[in-house]
Coordinates of C-alpha atoms and ligand atoms in Angstrom, one line a residue:
X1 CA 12.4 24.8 5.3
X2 CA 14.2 21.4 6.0
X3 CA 12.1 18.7 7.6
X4 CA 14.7 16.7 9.5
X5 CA 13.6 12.9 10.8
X6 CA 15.6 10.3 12.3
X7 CA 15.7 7.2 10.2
X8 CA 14.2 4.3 11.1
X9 CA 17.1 2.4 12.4
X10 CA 17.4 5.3 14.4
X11 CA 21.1 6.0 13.4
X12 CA 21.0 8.8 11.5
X13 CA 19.2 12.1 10.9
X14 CA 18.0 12.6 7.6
X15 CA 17.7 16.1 6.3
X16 CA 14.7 16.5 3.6
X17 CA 14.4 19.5 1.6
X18 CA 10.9 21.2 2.1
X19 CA 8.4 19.7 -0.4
X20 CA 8.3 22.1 -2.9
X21 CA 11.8 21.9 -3.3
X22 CA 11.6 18.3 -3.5
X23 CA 9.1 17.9 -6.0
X24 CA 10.9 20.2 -8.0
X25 CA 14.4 18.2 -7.9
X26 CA 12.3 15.0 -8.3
X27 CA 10.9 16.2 -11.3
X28 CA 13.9 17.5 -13.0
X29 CA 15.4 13.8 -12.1
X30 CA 12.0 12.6 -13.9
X31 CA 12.8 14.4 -17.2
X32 CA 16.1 13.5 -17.2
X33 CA 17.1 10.8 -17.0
X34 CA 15.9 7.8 -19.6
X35 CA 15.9 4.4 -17.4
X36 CA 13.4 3.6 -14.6
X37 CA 12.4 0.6 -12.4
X38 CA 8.8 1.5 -10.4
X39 CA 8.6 -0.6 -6.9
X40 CA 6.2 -0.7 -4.2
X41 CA 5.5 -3.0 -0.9
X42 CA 3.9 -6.6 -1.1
X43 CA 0.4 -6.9 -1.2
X44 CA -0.2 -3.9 -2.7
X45 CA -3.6 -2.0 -2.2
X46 CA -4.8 0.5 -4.3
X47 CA -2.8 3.2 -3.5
X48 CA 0.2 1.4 -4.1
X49 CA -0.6 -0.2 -8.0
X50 CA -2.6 3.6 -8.6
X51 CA 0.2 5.7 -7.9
X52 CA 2.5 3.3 -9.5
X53 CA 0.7 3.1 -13.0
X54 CA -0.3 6.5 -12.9
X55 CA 3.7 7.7 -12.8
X56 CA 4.4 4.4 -15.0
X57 CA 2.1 6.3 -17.4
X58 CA 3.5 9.7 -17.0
X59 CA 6.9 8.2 -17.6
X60 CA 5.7 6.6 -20.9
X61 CA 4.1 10.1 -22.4
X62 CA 8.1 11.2 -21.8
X63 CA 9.4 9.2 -23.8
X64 CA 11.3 7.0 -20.9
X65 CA 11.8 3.0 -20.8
X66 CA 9.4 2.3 -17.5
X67 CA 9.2 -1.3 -15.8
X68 CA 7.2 -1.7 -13.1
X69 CA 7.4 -4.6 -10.9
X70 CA 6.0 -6.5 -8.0
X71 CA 6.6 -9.5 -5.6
X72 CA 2.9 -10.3 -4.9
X73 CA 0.0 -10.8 -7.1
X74 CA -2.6 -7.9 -7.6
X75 CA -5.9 -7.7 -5.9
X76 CA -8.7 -9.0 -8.5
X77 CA -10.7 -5.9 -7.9
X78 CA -7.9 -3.6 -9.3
X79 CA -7.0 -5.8 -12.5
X80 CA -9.3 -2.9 -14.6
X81 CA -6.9 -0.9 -14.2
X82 CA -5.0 0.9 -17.2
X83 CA -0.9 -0.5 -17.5
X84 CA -2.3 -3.4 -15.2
X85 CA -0.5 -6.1 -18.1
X86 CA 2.5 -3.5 -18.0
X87 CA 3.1 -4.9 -14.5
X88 CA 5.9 -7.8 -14.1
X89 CA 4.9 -10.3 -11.3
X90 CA 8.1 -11.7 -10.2
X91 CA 7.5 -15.2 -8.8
X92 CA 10.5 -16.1 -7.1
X93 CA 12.3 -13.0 -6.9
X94 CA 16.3 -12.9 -6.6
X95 CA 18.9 -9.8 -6.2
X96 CA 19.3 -9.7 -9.7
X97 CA 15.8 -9.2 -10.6
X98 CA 17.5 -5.3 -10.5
X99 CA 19.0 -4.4 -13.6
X100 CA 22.3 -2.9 -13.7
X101 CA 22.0 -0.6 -16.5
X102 CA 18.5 1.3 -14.7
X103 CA 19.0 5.2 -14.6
X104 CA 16.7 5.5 -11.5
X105 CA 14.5 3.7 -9.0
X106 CA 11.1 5.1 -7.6
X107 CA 9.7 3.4 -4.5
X108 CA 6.3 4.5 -4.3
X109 CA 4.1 4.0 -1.1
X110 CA 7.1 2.6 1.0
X111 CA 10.1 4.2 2.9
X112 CA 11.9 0.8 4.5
X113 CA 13.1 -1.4 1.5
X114 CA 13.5 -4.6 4.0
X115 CA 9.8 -5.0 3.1
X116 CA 11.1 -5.8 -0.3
X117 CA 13.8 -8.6 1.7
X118 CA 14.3 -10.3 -1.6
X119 CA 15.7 -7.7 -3.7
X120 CA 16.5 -5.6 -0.8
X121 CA 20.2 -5.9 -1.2
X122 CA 19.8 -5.8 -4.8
X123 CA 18.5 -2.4 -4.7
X124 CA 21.1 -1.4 -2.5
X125 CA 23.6 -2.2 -4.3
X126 CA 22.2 -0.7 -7.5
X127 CA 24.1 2.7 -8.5
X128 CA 20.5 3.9 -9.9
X129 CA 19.2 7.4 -8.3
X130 CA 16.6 6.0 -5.9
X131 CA 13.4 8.1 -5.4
X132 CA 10.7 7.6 -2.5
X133 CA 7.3 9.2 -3.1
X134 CA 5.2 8.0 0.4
X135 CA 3.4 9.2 3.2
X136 CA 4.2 6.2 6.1
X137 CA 6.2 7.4 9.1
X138 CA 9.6 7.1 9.4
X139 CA 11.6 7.1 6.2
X140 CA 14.8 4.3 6.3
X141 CA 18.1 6.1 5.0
X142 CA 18.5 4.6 2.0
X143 CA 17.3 7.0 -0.7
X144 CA 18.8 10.1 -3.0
X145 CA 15.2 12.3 -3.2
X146 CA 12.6 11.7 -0.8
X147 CA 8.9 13.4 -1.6
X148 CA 7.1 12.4 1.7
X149 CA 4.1 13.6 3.7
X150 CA 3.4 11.9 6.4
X151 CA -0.3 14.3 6.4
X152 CA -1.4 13.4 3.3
X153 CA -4.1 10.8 2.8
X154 CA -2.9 8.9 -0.1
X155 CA 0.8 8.6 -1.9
X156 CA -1.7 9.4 -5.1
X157 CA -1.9 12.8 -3.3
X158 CA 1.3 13.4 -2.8
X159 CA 1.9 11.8 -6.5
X160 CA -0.8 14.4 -7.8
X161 CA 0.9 17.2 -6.5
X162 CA 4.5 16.0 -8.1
X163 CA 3.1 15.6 -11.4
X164 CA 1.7 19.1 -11.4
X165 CA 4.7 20.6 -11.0
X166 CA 5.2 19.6 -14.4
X167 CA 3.7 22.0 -16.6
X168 CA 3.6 20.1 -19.7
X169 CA 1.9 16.9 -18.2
X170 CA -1.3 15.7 -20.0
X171 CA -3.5 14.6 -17.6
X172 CA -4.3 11.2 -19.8
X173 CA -7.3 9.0 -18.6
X174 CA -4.4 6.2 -17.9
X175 CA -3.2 8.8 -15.4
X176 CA -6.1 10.4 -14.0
X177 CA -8.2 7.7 -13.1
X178 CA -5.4 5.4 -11.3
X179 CA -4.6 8.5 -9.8
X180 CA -7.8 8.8 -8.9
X181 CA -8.1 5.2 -7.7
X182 CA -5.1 5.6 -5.4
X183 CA -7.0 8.1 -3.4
X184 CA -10.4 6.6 -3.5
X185 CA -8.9 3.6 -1.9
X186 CA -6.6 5.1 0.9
X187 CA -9.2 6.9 1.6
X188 CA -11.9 4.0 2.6
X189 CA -13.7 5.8 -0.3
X190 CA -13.2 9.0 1.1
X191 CA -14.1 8.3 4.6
X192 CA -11.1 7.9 6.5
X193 CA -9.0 10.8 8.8
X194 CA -6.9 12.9 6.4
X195 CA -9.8 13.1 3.8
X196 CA -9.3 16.8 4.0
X197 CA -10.8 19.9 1.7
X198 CA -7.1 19.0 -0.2
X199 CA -8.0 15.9 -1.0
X200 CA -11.7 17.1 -2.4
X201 CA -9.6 19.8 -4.3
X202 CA -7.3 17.4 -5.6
X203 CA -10.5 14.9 -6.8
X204 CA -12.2 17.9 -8.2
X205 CA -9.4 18.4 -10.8
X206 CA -9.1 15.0 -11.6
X207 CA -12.8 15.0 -12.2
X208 CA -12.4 18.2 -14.0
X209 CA -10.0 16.0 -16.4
X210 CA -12.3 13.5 -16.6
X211 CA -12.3 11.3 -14.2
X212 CA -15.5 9.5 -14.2
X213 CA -16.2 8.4 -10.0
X214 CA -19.3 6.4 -10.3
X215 CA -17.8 4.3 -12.9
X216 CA -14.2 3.8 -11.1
X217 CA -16.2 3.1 -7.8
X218 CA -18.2 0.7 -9.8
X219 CA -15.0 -1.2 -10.6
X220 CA -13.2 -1.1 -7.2
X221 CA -16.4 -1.9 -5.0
X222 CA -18.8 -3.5 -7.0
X223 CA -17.1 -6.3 -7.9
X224 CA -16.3 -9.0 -5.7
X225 CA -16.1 -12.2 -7.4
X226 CA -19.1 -14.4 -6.1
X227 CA -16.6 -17.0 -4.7
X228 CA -14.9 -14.3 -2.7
X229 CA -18.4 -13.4 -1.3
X230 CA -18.5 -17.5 -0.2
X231 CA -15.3 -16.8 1.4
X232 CA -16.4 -14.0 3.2
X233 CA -19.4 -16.0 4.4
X234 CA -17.7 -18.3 5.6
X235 CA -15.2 -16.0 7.6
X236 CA -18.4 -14.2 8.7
X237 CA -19.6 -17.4 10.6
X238 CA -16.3 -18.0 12.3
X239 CA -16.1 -14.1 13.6
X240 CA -14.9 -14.4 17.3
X241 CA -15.0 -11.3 19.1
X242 CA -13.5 -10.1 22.4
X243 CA -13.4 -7.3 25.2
X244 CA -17.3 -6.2 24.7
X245 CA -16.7 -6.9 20.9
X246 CA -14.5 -4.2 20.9
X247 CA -12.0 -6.7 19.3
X248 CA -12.9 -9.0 16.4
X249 CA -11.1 -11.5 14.9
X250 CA -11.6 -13.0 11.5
X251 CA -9.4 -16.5 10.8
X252 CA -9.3 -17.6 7.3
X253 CA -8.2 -21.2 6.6
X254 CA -6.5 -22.8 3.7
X255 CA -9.3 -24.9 3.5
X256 CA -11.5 -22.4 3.4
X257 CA -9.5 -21.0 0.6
X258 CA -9.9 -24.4 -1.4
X259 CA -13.3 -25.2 -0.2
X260 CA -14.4 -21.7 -2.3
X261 CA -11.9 -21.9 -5.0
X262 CA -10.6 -18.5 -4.2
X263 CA -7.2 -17.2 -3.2
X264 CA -5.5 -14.9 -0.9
X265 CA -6.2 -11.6 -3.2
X266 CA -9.8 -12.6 -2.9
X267 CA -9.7 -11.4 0.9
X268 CA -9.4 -7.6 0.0
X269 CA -12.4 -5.5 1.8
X270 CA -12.4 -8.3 4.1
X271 CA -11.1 -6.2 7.2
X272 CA -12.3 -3.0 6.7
X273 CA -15.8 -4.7 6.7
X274 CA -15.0 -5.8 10.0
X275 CA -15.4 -2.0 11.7
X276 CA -19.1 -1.6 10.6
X277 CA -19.7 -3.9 13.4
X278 CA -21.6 -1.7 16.4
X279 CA -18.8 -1.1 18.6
X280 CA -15.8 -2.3 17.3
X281 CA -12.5 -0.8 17.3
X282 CA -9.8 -2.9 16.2
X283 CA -10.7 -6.5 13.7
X284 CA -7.7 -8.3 12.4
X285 CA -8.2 -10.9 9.3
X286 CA -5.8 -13.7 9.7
X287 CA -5.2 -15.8 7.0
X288 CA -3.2 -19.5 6.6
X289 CA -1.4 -19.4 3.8
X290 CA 0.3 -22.9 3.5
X291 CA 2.7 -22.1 -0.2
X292 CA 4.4 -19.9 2.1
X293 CA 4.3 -21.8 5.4
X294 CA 3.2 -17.8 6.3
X295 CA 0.2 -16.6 8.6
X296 CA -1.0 -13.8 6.7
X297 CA -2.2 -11.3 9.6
X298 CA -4.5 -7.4 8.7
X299 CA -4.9 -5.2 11.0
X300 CA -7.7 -2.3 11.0
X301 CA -8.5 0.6 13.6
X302 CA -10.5 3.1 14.9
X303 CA -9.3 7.2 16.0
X304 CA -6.8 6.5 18.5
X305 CA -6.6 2.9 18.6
X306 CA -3.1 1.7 16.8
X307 CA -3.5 -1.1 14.9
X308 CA 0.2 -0.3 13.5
X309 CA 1.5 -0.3 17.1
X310 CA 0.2 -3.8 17.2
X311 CA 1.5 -5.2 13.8
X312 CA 5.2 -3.1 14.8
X313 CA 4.9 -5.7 18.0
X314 CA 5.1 -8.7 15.8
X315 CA 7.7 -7.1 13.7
X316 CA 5.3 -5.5 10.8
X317 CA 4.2 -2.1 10.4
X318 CA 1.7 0.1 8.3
X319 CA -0.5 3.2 9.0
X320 CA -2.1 3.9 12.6
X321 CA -5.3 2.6 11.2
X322 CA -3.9 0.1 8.8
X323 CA -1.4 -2.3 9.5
X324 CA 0.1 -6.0 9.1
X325 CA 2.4 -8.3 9.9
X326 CA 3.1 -12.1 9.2
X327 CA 4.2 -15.2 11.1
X328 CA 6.2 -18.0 9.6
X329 CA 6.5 -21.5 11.2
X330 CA 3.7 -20.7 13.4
X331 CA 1.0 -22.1 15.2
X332 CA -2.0 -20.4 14.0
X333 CA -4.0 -20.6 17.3
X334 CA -1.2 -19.5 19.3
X335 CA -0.5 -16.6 17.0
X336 CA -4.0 -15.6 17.2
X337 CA -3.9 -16.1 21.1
X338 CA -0.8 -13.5 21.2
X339 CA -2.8 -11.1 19.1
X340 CA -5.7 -11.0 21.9
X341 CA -3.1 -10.5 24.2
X342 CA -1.5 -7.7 22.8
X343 CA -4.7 -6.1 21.3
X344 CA -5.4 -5.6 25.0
X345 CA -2.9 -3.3 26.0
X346 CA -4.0 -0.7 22.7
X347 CA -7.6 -1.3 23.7
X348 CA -6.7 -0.5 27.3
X349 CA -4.3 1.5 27.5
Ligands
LIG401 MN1 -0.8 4.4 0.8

């Protein structure tokens, strides 16, 4: 059956062939045609530069040209990674940073491309097939296949279930395990809603193909660079909390950032730590990030408390549980003062 959505701009209905069928017409697009660009949102987590390497490497074993590129630098925790030097990190990103000779685009772990605002119109005006594998709510109009479910834990799950359809697929290491990794990480490490008996199924294969977990958790846990620790001290000692603790509040200086000699991909984990606190629902990490005159603002949540309602306030978006959004030009204790604010009506509501 169909699965029709409104778009996000709310101006038109767009119709979605059931997922099957959608896998199945991606695929087919997949094999071919011969020139692809991979993109994903800024700050990319896990999910994002897993599921993005792991079709990057399935597009290599067909024989296709693959670039993969991103506007943001990579979290230090995820540089292990097979393909991770494949990756292009464009610095100061232009329109024409999109070939005009690609074959296809495949956004992966995104459905609104003005989260990409540099190259946004670039893409758009690219006559390239455009693809979006994702499982965010409300898909923007702008692509020729959509594979989304909004259900589904991980876009590595979603990715997993693509590649299957294709029967002659080997399931390489450089595939499994940043497949592997994609899910591991949406998933808080398999902790999170929508970690479902799918999801174990879909970790058993890839164990089955030899993933190995304790080593890959090893890698994406078990290593924070001692200076990122110092950071986190020092963001630990500043914690304010709010409403019975029920809001906390980390800020993150650029000081802090140069005091430690650390940068902003040092902060991963830093949030999600925030909710083993007895009785917190909501922490937000805000960072000052002066290169980009930009306050750098995560939000994380509990059940029903929307940390993506609060970041879609400030013009930012994300998952119910996972969200951001940024400020430019801003006063960083005013911004923080509007985020207590407005925290209060989700906490409250
Ligand atoms: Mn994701």
């Amino acid at each position: 059956m169909d699965v029709i959505t409104r778009s996000k701009d709310n101006t038109k209905l767009l119709i979605i062939p059931d997922f099957e069928t959608s896998a199945k017409n991606i695929i087919n697009v997949l094999k071919k045609y011969n020139k692809f660009l991979i993109l994903t949102h800024s700050n990319p987590d896990g999910d994002a530069i897993g599921s993005c390497l792991a079709l990057y490497h399935y597009l290599k074993q067909k024989n296709k040209i693959v670039s993969f590129k991103l506007l943001t630098p990579i979290p230090t925790n995820l540089h292990f990674l097979n393909g991770i030097d494949k990756i292009e990190i464009i610095n100061n990103p232009t329109n024409d940073e999109i070939p005009n000779d690609l074959d296809v685009i495949v956004i992966l772990d995104l459905n609104d491309i003005s989260r990409l605002k540099e190259i946004q119109a670039g893409i758009e005006k690219s006559s390239a097939i455009k693809i979006i594998v994702d499982h965010h709510q409300e898909p923007k109009n702008i692509a020729d296949y959509y594979l989304i479910d909004t259900t589904a834990s991980s876009t590595g799950e979603i990715l997993y279930k693509l590649l299957k359809i294709d029967e002659t697929i080997v399931w390489t290491p450089a595939i499994i395990d940043n497949l592997y990794v994609a899910i591991m990480t949406d998933t808080g490490n398999f902790r999170f809603e929508r970690t479902d008996g799918e999801v174990h199924r879909i970790v058993a294969d890839l164990i089955d193909y030899g993933v190995d977990p304790v080593k890959l958790y090893n890698e994406v846990y078990n290593k924070i660079p001692i200076n990122a620790a110092r950071l986190m001290g020092i963001g630990y000692s500043r914690l304010e909390s709010y409403y019975d603790n029920k809001l906390v509040i980390m800020p993150i200086y650029h000081k802090d950032f140069i005091d430690t000699n650390t940068k902003e991909e040092d902060t991963e984990g830093f949030v999600e730590s925030l909710l083993s606190i007895d009785g917190v629902l909501m922490s937000i990490l805000m960072l000052e990030i002066v290169e980009r005159n930009e306050i750098r603002v995560s939000i994380r949540s509990k059940g029903e408390y929307s940390a993506r309602s609060l970041a879609l306030h400030f013009g930012g978006g994300g998952h119910i549980n996972a969200a951001g959004c940024r400020f430019h030009n801003s006063d960083f204790n005013q911004v923080k003062q509007k985020l207590i604010e407005k925290a209060k009506n989700i906490l409250f509501q």
